[in-house]
mmCIF file of C-alpha atoms in Angstrom:
data_model
loop_
_atom_site.group_PDB
_atom_site.id
_atom_site.type_symbol
_atom_site.label_atom_id
_atom_site.label_comp_id
_atom_site.label_asym_id
_atom_site.label_seq_id
_atom_site.Cartn_x
_atom_site.Cartn_y
_atom_site.Cartn_z
ATOM 1 C CA MET A 1 -47.272 73.100 124.996
ATOM 2 C CA ALA A 2 -47.390 71.604 128.453
ATOM 3 C CA ILE A 3 -45.011 73.031 130.994
ATOM 4 C CA GLN A 4 -43.777 70.731 133.748
ATOM 5 C CA THR A 5 -45.182 71.687 137.121
ATOM 6 C CA LYS A 6 -45.033 70.069 140.518
ATOM 7 C CA ALA A 7 -48.639 68.995 140.143
ATOM 8 C CA ASN A 8 -48.461 67.255 136.782
ATOM 9 C CA SER A 9 -45.051 65.672 137.279
ATOM 10 C CA LYS A 10 -46.339 63.348 139.991
ATOM 11 C CA SER A 11 -48.602 60.373 139.526
ATOM 12 C CA HIS A 12 -51.312 59.858 142.102
ATOM 13 C CA MET A 13 -52.502 56.861 144.060
ATOM 14 C CA PRO A 14 -55.637 55.170 142.786
ATOM 15 C CA GLN A 15 -58.809 56.215 144.607
ATOM 16 C CA ASN A 16 -60.481 53.688 146.947
ATOM 17 C CA SER A 17 -57.676 51.175 146.560
ATOM 18 C CA ILE A 18 -57.719 48.554 149.341
ATOM 19 C CA PHE A 19 -53.999 48.008 148.746
ATOM 20 C CA PHE A 20 -53.059 51.656 149.366
ATOM 21 C CA GLU A 21 -55.772 52.431 151.918
ATOM 22 C CA LYS A 22 -55.438 49.332 154.115
ATOM 23 C CA ILE A 23 -52.514 47.051 153.284
ATOM 24 C CA VAL A 24 -49.782 49.713 152.915
ATOM 25 C CA PRO A 25 -50.441 51.469 156.281
ATOM 26 C CA ILE A 26 -50.723 48.114 158.079
ATOM 27 C CA ALA A 27 -47.452 46.985 156.463
ATOM 28 C CA LEU A 28 -45.689 50.231 157.444
ATOM 29 C CA ILE A 29 -46.878 50.035 161.061
ATOM 30 C CA SER A 30 -45.997 46.318 161.298
ATOM 31 C CA MET A 31 -42.524 46.894 159.882
ATOM 32 C CA GLY A 32 -42.014 49.795 162.282
ATOM 33 C CA ILE A 33 -42.871 47.531 165.220
ATOM 34 C CA VAL A 34 -40.543 44.749 163.962
ATOM 35 C CA THR A 35 -37.759 47.325 163.451
ATOM 36 C CA ILE A 36 -38.113 48.609 167.004
ATOM 37 C CA GLY A 37 -38.133 44.988 168.251
ATOM 38 C CA LEU A 38 -34.908 44.189 166.391
ATOM 39 C CA MET A 39 -33.276 47.406 167.626
ATOM 40 C CA VAL A 40 -34.232 46.570 171.221
ATOM 41 C CA PHE A 41 -32.799 43.061 170.696
ATOM 42 C CA ALA A 42 -29.520 44.504 169.354
ATOM 43 C CA ALA A 43 -29.386 46.993 172.242
ATOM 44 C CA GLY A 44 -29.978 44.073 174.643
ATOM 45 C CA VAL A 45 -26.987 42.265 173.143
ATOM 46 C CA LEU A 46 -24.898 45.421 173.483
ATOM 47 C CA LEU A 47 -25.889 45.955 177.125
ATOM 48 C CA GLY A 48 -25.489 42.292 178.024
ATOM 49 C CA PHE A 49 -29.180 41.497 178.678
ATOM 50 C CA VAL A 50 -29.325 39.095 175.732
ATOM 51 C CA HIS A 51 -26.710 36.331 175.541
ATOM 52 C CA PHE A 52 -25.993 34.421 172.364
ATOM 53 C CA MET B 1 -24.537 20.321 147.061
ATOM 54 C CA THR B 2 -27.542 21.001 149.286
ATOM 55 C CA ILE B 3 -30.048 23.803 148.772
ATOM 56 C CA ASN B 4 -28.508 25.663 151.742
ATOM 57 C CA GLN B 5 -25.130 25.594 149.988
ATOM 58 C CA ILE B 6 -26.588 26.821 146.676
ATOM 59 C CA LEU B 7 -28.743 29.699 148.050
ATOM 60 C CA PRO B 8 -25.804 31.929 149.187
ATOM 61 C CA PHE B 9 -24.263 31.706 145.702
ATOM 62 C CA ILE B 10 -27.569 32.840 144.155
ATOM 63 C CA SER B 11 -27.749 35.703 146.705
ATOM 64 C CA THR B 12 -24.181 36.675 145.788
ATOM 65 C CA ALA B 13 -25.078 36.791 142.070
ATOM 66 C CA VAL B 14 -28.148 38.978 142.782
ATOM 67 C CA MET B 15 -26.080 41.284 145.003
ATOM 68 C CA LEU B 16 -23.357 41.570 142.359
ATOM 69 C CA TRP B 17 -25.930 42.617 139.733
ATOM 70 C CA PHE B 18 -27.507 45.034 142.221
ATOM 71 C CA THR B 19 -24.091 46.513 143.172
ATOM 72 C CA VAL B 20 -23.058 47.091 139.543
ATOM 73 C CA ASP B 21 -26.445 48.744 138.838
ATOM 74 C CA VAL B 22 -26.056 51.127 141.817
ATOM 75 C CA PHE B 23 -22.436 52.035 141.003
ATOM 76 C CA GLN B 24 -23.449 52.772 137.380
ATOM 77 C CA ARG B 25 -26.033 55.215 138.727
ATOM 78 C CA TYR B 26 -23.416 56.784 140.999
ATOM 79 C CA PHE B 27 -20.986 57.360 138.113
ATOM 80 C CA ALA B 28 -23.839 58.786 135.988
ATOM 81 C CA ARG B 29 -25.288 61.147 138.626
ATOM 82 C CA ARG B 30 -22.516 61.555 141.260
ATOM 83 C CA ASN B 31 -25.072 61.335 144.049
ATOM 84 C CA PRO B 32 -23.218 60.216 147.244
ATOM 85 C CA ALA B 33 -26.290 58.207 148.335
ATOM 86 C CA PHE B 34 -25.596 55.780 145.461
ATOM 87 C CA LEU B 35 -21.921 55.560 146.482
ATOM 88 C CA PHE B 36 -22.762 54.532 150.066
ATOM 89 C CA TRP B 37 -25.477 52.164 148.859
ATOM 90 C CA GLY B 38 -23.002 50.643 146.391
ATOM 91 C CA ILE B 39 -20.339 50.168 149.079
ATOM 92 C CA GLY B 40 -22.911 48.623 151.448
ATOM 93 C CA LEU B 41 -24.165 46.292 148.718
ATOM 94 C CA ALA B 42 -20.617 45.289 147.784
ATOM 95 C CA MET B 43 -20.052 44.440 151.464
ATOM 96 C CA PHE B 44 -23.332 42.467 151.518
ATOM 97 C CA GLY B 45 -22.217 40.588 148.387
ATOM 98 C CA MET B 46 -18.781 39.840 149.868
ATOM 99 C CA GLY B 47 -20.445 38.597 153.060
ATOM 100 C CA SER B 48 -22.789 36.347 151.049
ATOM 101 C CA PHE B 49 -19.934 34.954 148.983
ATOM 102 C CA ALA B 50 -17.795 34.330 152.076
ATOM 103 C CA GLU B 51 -20.739 32.574 153.731
ATOM 104 C CA ALA B 52 -21.228 30.410 150.629
ATOM 105 C CA TYR B 53 -17.517 29.568 150.583
ATOM 106 C CA LEU B 54 -17.499 28.732 154.309
ATOM 107 C CA SER B 55 -20.374 26.292 153.804
ATOM 108 C CA LEU B 56 -17.915 24.259 151.687
ATOM 109 C CA ALA B 57 -14.459 24.838 153.222
ATOM 110 C CA TRP B 58 -12.451 26.863 155.765
ATOM 111 C CA ASN B 59 -10.443 29.947 154.928
ATOM 112 C CA LYS B 60 -9.617 32.479 157.633
ATOM 113 C CA TRP B 61 -9.751 35.479 155.269
ATOM 114 C CA MET B 62 -13.188 34.387 154.090
ATOM 115 C CA PHE B 63 -14.166 34.402 157.747
ATOM 116 C CA PHE B 64 -12.639 37.886 158.068
ATOM 117 C CA ALA B 65 -14.770 39.079 155.107
ATOM 118 C CA TRP B 66 -17.882 37.321 156.387
ATOM 119 C CA TYR B 67 -17.698 38.798 159.879
ATOM 120 C CA LEU B 68 -16.465 42.301 159.082
ATOM 121 C CA PHE B 69 -18.467 42.994 155.916
ATOM 122 C CA GLY B 70 -21.386 40.574 156.248
ATOM 123 C CA ALA B 71 -22.117 40.653 159.986
ATOM 124 C CA ALA B 72 -20.761 44.021 161.141
ATOM 125 C CA LEU B 73 -20.526 46.804 158.548
ATOM 126 C CA ASN B 74 -22.853 46.342 155.557
ATOM 127 C CA ALA B 75 -26.156 47.419 157.138
ATOM 128 C CA ALA B 76 -24.607 50.658 158.425
ATOM 129 C CA TRP B 77 -23.170 51.606 155.005
ATOM 130 C CA LEU B 78 -26.451 50.778 153.260
ATOM 131 C CA GLY B 79 -28.385 52.817 155.796
ATOM 132 C CA HIS B 80 -25.925 55.686 155.430
ATOM 133 C CA GLY B 81 -26.929 55.949 151.760
ATOM 134 C CA THR B 82 -30.535 56.429 152.873
ATOM 135 C CA LEU B 83 -29.391 59.036 155.426
ATOM 136 C CA TYR B 84 -27.854 61.018 152.546
ATOM 137 C CA LEU B 85 -31.273 61.236 150.915
ATOM 138 C CA LEU B 86 -33.105 62.350 154.060
ATOM 139 C CA ALA B 87 -30.793 64.205 156.471
ATOM 140 C CA ARG B 88 -29.429 67.745 156.451
ATOM 141 C CA LYS B 89 -26.004 68.375 154.940
ATOM 142 C CA GLN B 90 -24.104 69.167 158.164
ATOM 143 C CA TRP B 91 -25.379 65.975 159.828
ATOM 144 C CA ARG B 92 -24.390 63.861 156.837
ATOM 145 C CA HIS B 93 -20.750 64.987 157.040
ATOM 146 C CA VAL B 94 -20.474 64.409 160.795
ATOM 147 C CA VAL B 95 -22.029 60.936 160.577
ATOM 148 C CA THR B 96 -19.886 60.046 157.532
ATOM 149 C CA VAL B 97 -16.728 60.830 159.538
ATOM 150 C CA LEU B 98 -18.037 58.718 162.444
ATOM 151 C CA LEU B 99 -18.970 55.832 160.135
ATOM 152 C CA VAL B 100 -15.592 55.776 158.374
ATOM 153 C CA ALA B 101 -13.692 56.075 161.682
ATOM 154 C CA GLY B 102 -15.851 53.376 163.291
ATOM 155 C CA SER B 103 -15.388 51.057 160.310
ATOM 156 C CA LEU B 104 -11.584 51.485 160.419
ATOM 157 C CA PHE B 105 -11.628 50.859 164.168
ATOM 158 C CA ALA B 106 -13.694 47.658 163.701
ATOM 159 C CA THR B 107 -11.346 46.524 160.905
ATOM 160 C CA ASN B 108 -8.369 46.994 163.228
ATOM 161 C CA LEU B 109 -10.094 45.009 166.005
ATOM 162 C CA MET B 110 -10.932 42.232 163.526
ATOM 163 C CA LEU B 111 -7.311 42.080 162.357
ATOM 164 C CA GLN B 112 -6.216 41.790 165.995
ATOM 165 C CA ALA B 113 -8.670 38.893 166.504
ATOM 166 C CA MET B 114 -7.439 36.912 163.477
ATOM 167 C CA PRO B 115 -4.430 35.196 165.163
ATOM 168 C CA LYS B 116 -6.693 34.115 168.061
ATOM 169 C CA LEU B 117 -9.285 32.255 165.933
ATOM 170 C CA ASP B 118 -10.094 28.771 167.252
ATOM 171 C CA GLU B 119 -10.107 27.112 163.817
ATOM 172 C CA SER B 120 -10.420 23.598 165.287
ATOM 173 C CA VAL B 121 -14.145 24.124 166.006
ATOM 174 C CA PHE B 122 -15.006 24.897 162.362
ATOM 175 C CA THR B 123 -17.366 22.529 160.578
ATOM 176 C CA THR B 124 -19.144 22.743 157.226
ATOM 177 C CA SER B 125 -22.175 20.957 158.699
ATOM 178 C CA LYS B 126 -23.450 24.164 160.369
ATOM 179 C CA PRO B 127 -23.878 27.715 158.996
ATOM 180 C CA ILE B 128 -20.957 29.952 159.936
ATOM 181 C CA SER B 129 -23.408 32.207 161.782
ATOM 182 C CA GLU B 130 -24.052 29.368 164.260
ATOM 183 C CA GLN B 131 -20.401 28.730 165.101
ATOM 184 C CA TYR B 132 -18.536 32.039 165.074
ATOM 185 C CA GLY B 133 -19.041 33.118 168.683
ATOM 186 C CA THR B 134 -17.911 31.525 171.951
ATOM 187 C CA LYS B 135 -20.862 31.519 174.339
ATOM 188 C CA ALA B 136 -20.456 31.449 178.115
ATOM 189 C CA LEU B 137 -22.960 29.137 179.812
ATOM 190 C CA LYS B 138 -24.976 30.482 182.743
ATOM 191 C CA ALA B 139 -25.109 28.606 186.041
ATOM 192 C CA GLY B 140 -27.237 25.477 185.558
ATOM 193 C CA GLU B 141 -27.230 25.789 181.758
ATOM 194 C CA THR B 142 -25.954 22.778 179.821
ATOM 195 C CA ALA B 143 -24.133 22.772 176.500
ATOM 196 C CA PRO B 144 -26.011 21.422 173.431
ATOM 197 C CA SER B 145 -25.182 17.803 172.646
ATOM 198 C CA GLY B 146 -22.029 17.473 170.576
ATOM 199 C CA ALA B 147 -20.861 21.019 171.330
ATOM 200 C CA LEU B 148 -17.193 21.557 172.205
ATOM 201 C CA THR B 149 -16.757 23.318 175.549
ATOM 202 C CA ILE B 150 -13.937 25.032 177.375
ATOM 203 C CA THR B 151 -13.520 26.125 180.996
ATOM 204 C CA THR B 152 -11.778 29.454 181.258
ATOM 205 C CA THR B 153 -11.519 32.624 183.348
ATOM 206 C CA TYR B 154 -13.685 35.451 182.035
ATOM 207 C CA ARG B 155 -14.138 38.794 183.814
ATOM 208 C CA GLY B 156 -12.585 37.336 186.974
ATOM 209 C CA GLU B 157 -14.860 34.290 187.096
ATOM 210 C CA GLU B 158 -14.344 30.717 186.029
ATOM 211 C CA VAL B 159 -16.906 29.922 183.321
ATOM 212 C CA THR B 160 -17.733 27.043 181.028
ATOM 213 C CA ALA B 161 -18.314 28.130 177.442
ATOM 214 C CA VAL B 162 -19.388 26.577 174.155
ATOM 215 C CA ARG B 163 -16.398 27.092 171.902
ATOM 216 C CA GLY B 164 -16.670 29.224 168.797
ATOM 217 C CA LEU B 165 -14.233 30.628 166.249
ATOM 218 C CA LEU B 166 -13.903 33.999 168.009
ATOM 219 C CA PRO B 167 -12.705 33.674 171.626
ATOM 220 C CA LEU B 168 -14.823 34.849 174.557
ATOM 221 C CA GLY B 169 -14.810 38.627 174.959
ATOM 222 C CA THR B 170 -13.415 39.422 171.496
ATOM 223 C CA SER B 171 -13.620 43.216 171.251
ATOM 224 C CA VAL B 172 -14.803 43.377 167.620
ATOM 225 C CA ARG B 173 -18.081 41.719 168.631
ATOM 226 C CA LEU B 174 -18.917 44.708 170.821
ATOM 227 C CA THR B 175 -18.869 47.005 167.795
ATOM 228 C CA THR B 176 -21.368 44.977 165.728
ATOM 229 C CA PRO B 177 -24.586 46.058 167.536
ATOM 230 C CA PHE B 178 -23.661 49.747 167.055
ATOM 231 C CA PHE B 179 -23.383 49.307 163.274
ATOM 232 C CA ASN B 180 -26.499 47.137 163.084
ATOM 233 C CA ILE B 181 -28.667 49.471 165.182
ATOM 234 C CA TYR B 182 -27.558 52.435 163.064
ATOM 235 C CA GLY B 183 -28.087 50.480 159.830
ATOM 236 C CA LEU B 184 -31.508 49.205 160.845
ATOM 237 C CA PHE B 185 -32.644 52.644 161.994
ATOM 238 C CA THR B 186 -31.501 54.474 158.864
ATOM 239 C CA LEU B 187 -32.194 51.839 156.193
ATOM 240 C CA VAL B 188 -35.535 50.474 157.406
ATOM 241 C CA GLY B 189 -36.601 53.611 159.271
ATOM 242 C CA GLY B 190 -35.671 55.761 156.268
ATOM 243 C CA ALA B 191 -37.592 53.542 153.834
ATOM 244 C CA ILE B 192 -40.674 53.467 156.096
ATOM 245 C CA TYR B 193 -40.503 57.252 156.542
ATOM 246 C CA SER B 194 -40.148 57.851 152.783
ATOM 247 C CA ALA B 195 -43.036 55.490 152.022
ATOM 248 C CA TYR B 196 -45.154 57.284 154.631
ATOM 249 C CA LEU B 197 -44.393 60.725 153.138
ATOM 250 C CA PHE B 198 -45.465 59.666 149.637
ATOM 251 C CA TRP B 199 -48.465 57.759 151.017
ATOM 252 C CA ARG B 200 -49.621 60.762 153.071
ATOM 253 C CA LYS B 201 -49.430 63.049 150.026
ATOM 254 C CA ARG B 202 -51.141 60.382 147.890
ATOM 255 C CA VAL B 203 -48.467 60.681 145.201
ATOM 256 C CA MET B 204 -45.956 58.415 143.466
ATOM 257 C CA PRO B 205 -47.415 54.993 144.293
ATOM 258 C CA ASN B 206 -44.328 53.370 142.756
ATOM 259 C CA ARG B 207 -42.135 55.035 145.402
ATOM 260 C CA VAL B 208 -44.497 53.856 148.164
ATOM 261 C CA ILE B 209 -44.286 50.238 146.989
ATOM 262 C CA ALA B 210 -40.537 50.548 146.329
ATOM 263 C CA ASN B 211 -39.830 51.762 149.864
ATOM 264 C CA VAL B 212 -42.064 49.062 151.347
ATOM 265 C CA LEU B 213 -40.033 46.466 149.401
ATOM 266 C CA ILE B 214 -36.708 47.970 150.561
ATOM 267 C CA ALA B 215 -37.848 48.042 154.200
ATOM 268 C CA ALA B 216 -39.275 44.505 154.010
ATOM 269 C CA GLY B 217 -36.097 43.229 152.327
ATOM 270 C CA ALA B 218 -33.873 44.752 155.001
ATOM 271 C CA LEU B 219 -36.127 43.358 157.724
ATOM 272 C CA ALA B 220 -36.027 39.889 156.110
ATOM 273 C CA ILE B 221 -32.257 39.649 156.594
ATOM 274 C CA GLY B 222 -32.405 41.342 160.010
ATOM 275 C CA SER B 223 -35.052 38.885 161.210
ATOM 276 C CA ALA B 224 -33.264 35.864 159.708
ATOM 277 C CA SER B 225 -30.013 36.901 161.446
ATOM 278 C CA THR B 226 -31.815 37.314 164.751
ATOM 279 C CA LEU B 227 -33.499 33.911 164.366
ATOM 280 C CA THR B 228 -30.074 32.395 163.640
ATOM 281 C CA ARG B 229 -28.706 33.829 166.871
ATOM 282 C CA LEU B 230 -31.679 32.320 168.694
ATOM 283 C CA GLY B 231 -30.858 28.888 167.261
ATOM 284 C CA TYR B 232 -32.977 28.780 164.092
ATOM 285 C CA GLY B 233 -30.202 29.044 161.508
ATOM 286 C CA GLU B 234 -32.050 27.142 158.777
ATOM 287 C CA TYR B 235 -33.835 30.342 157.651
ATOM 288 C CA LEU B 236 -30.727 32.482 157.191
ATOM 289 C CA TYR B 237 -29.806 31.669 153.591
ATOM 290 C CA LEU B 238 -33.408 31.923 152.398
ATOM 291 C CA GLY B 239 -33.751 35.229 154.293
ATOM 292 C CA GLU B 240 -30.643 36.577 152.550
ATOM 293 C CA LEU B 241 -31.941 35.657 149.105
ATOM 294 C CA ILE B 242 -35.400 37.137 149.795
ATOM 295 C CA SER B 243 -33.707 40.273 151.137
ATOM 296 C CA ALA B 244 -31.471 40.669 148.078
ATOM 297 C CA ILE B 245 -34.369 40.201 145.635
ATOM 298 C CA MET B 246 -36.796 42.512 147.496
ATOM 299 C CA MET B 247 -34.280 45.342 147.958
ATOM 300 C CA PHE B 248 -33.167 45.100 144.323
ATOM 301 C CA ALA B 249 -36.790 45.125 143.119
ATOM 302 C CA GLY B 250 -37.541 48.103 145.384
ATOM 303 C CA PHE B 251 -34.498 50.017 144.191
ATOM 304 C CA ARG B 252 -35.327 49.421 140.508
ATOM 305 C CA MET B 253 -38.937 50.437 141.088
ATOM 306 C CA ALA B 254 -37.943 53.635 142.921
ATOM 307 C CA ALA B 255 -35.504 54.604 140.180
ATOM 308 C CA LYS B 256 -38.026 54.032 137.368
ATOM 309 C CA PRO B 257 -39.964 57.181 136.336
ATOM 310 C CA GLN B 258 -43.778 57.073 136.435
ATOM 311 C CA PRO B 259 -45.583 57.164 133.058
ATOM 312 C CA ASP B 260 -46.817 60.740 133.566
ATOM 313 C CA GLU B 261 -43.365 61.828 134.776
ATOM 314 C CA VAL B 262 -42.026 60.683 131.385
ATOM 315 C CA VAL B 263 -44.858 62.514 129.577
ATOM 316 C CA ALA B 264 -44.171 65.674 131.571
ATOM 317 C CA MET B 265 -40.417 65.463 130.957
ATOM 318 C CA ASN B 266 -40.977 64.938 127.223
ATOM 319 C CA SER B 267 -43.262 67.994 127.157
ATOM 320 C CA ILE B 268 -40.627 70.368 128.543
ATOM 321 C CA PRO B 269 -39.408 72.725 125.811
ATOM 322 C CA ALA B 270 -35.749 72.252 124.921
ATOM 323 C CA SER B 271 -35.086 75.881 125.833
ATOM 324 C CA ALA B 272 -36.137 75.106 129.399
ATOM 325 C CA ASP B 273 -32.728 73.437 129.883
#
């Protein structure tokens, strides 16, 4: 009878997948940059550099 | 009704479904992360509904709900749910106290602003997000055509301003960036960080995609709100709907067990409980 272990309870990413090897890291980095941009914008509003 | 009047009602329906789903999980598992997510989603839904209502008619308490829950607080409460999944216990309690105290403080400031609302500037022809704030014009800057202006004294200077519902210098507006920076950092940052952890370990691809969807959904509404403030309000309602759908899809995907997780769970002997 199989016993649950950390190793077999997790599914793994497909090997050589363009989606997971290329698109996901690019998406994460891009979203990180946009997030920082939006936070800087909000901080600019707070500090009075950005008027709206 | 126009498409821009229909979209917020669809977003509200999606958010209501999403909120009920999250609260059901909270009552089943008693995980505080679901409670904060549920409260944040309920605020998002109330903000969407108020926005939809204000595209048809004026009601000052709808404006209260739109500004306080939709513009100021919801991102912070959503992000706080993510913080509960990622941060250490002692930090969670300190930040929870700060969030609750800050939210009560903002509510009090909003209540104080209610009698001062300039309701005469309200119109259903523009999104509420384009008409809520009074904007002081810089020297040499001209008001947009058709805009109502006022000349007043602000911070010891005489200024001309484009009139909005909230008067110039309303204190509650100063609190909004704090909540939104915190919400953006925890909700989007937390989702990106979680996706990165699973991606780095090459495990749970569903959680990677789910966190990418949650981060992208939160960024969709954050970007649409920013574009609105820069004068491109036509994307706001679409951004809200995309945000609601992506975050809901991400949440459902994250909560769904992987096929081999189910196999492994079914293989555990009953005595293991």
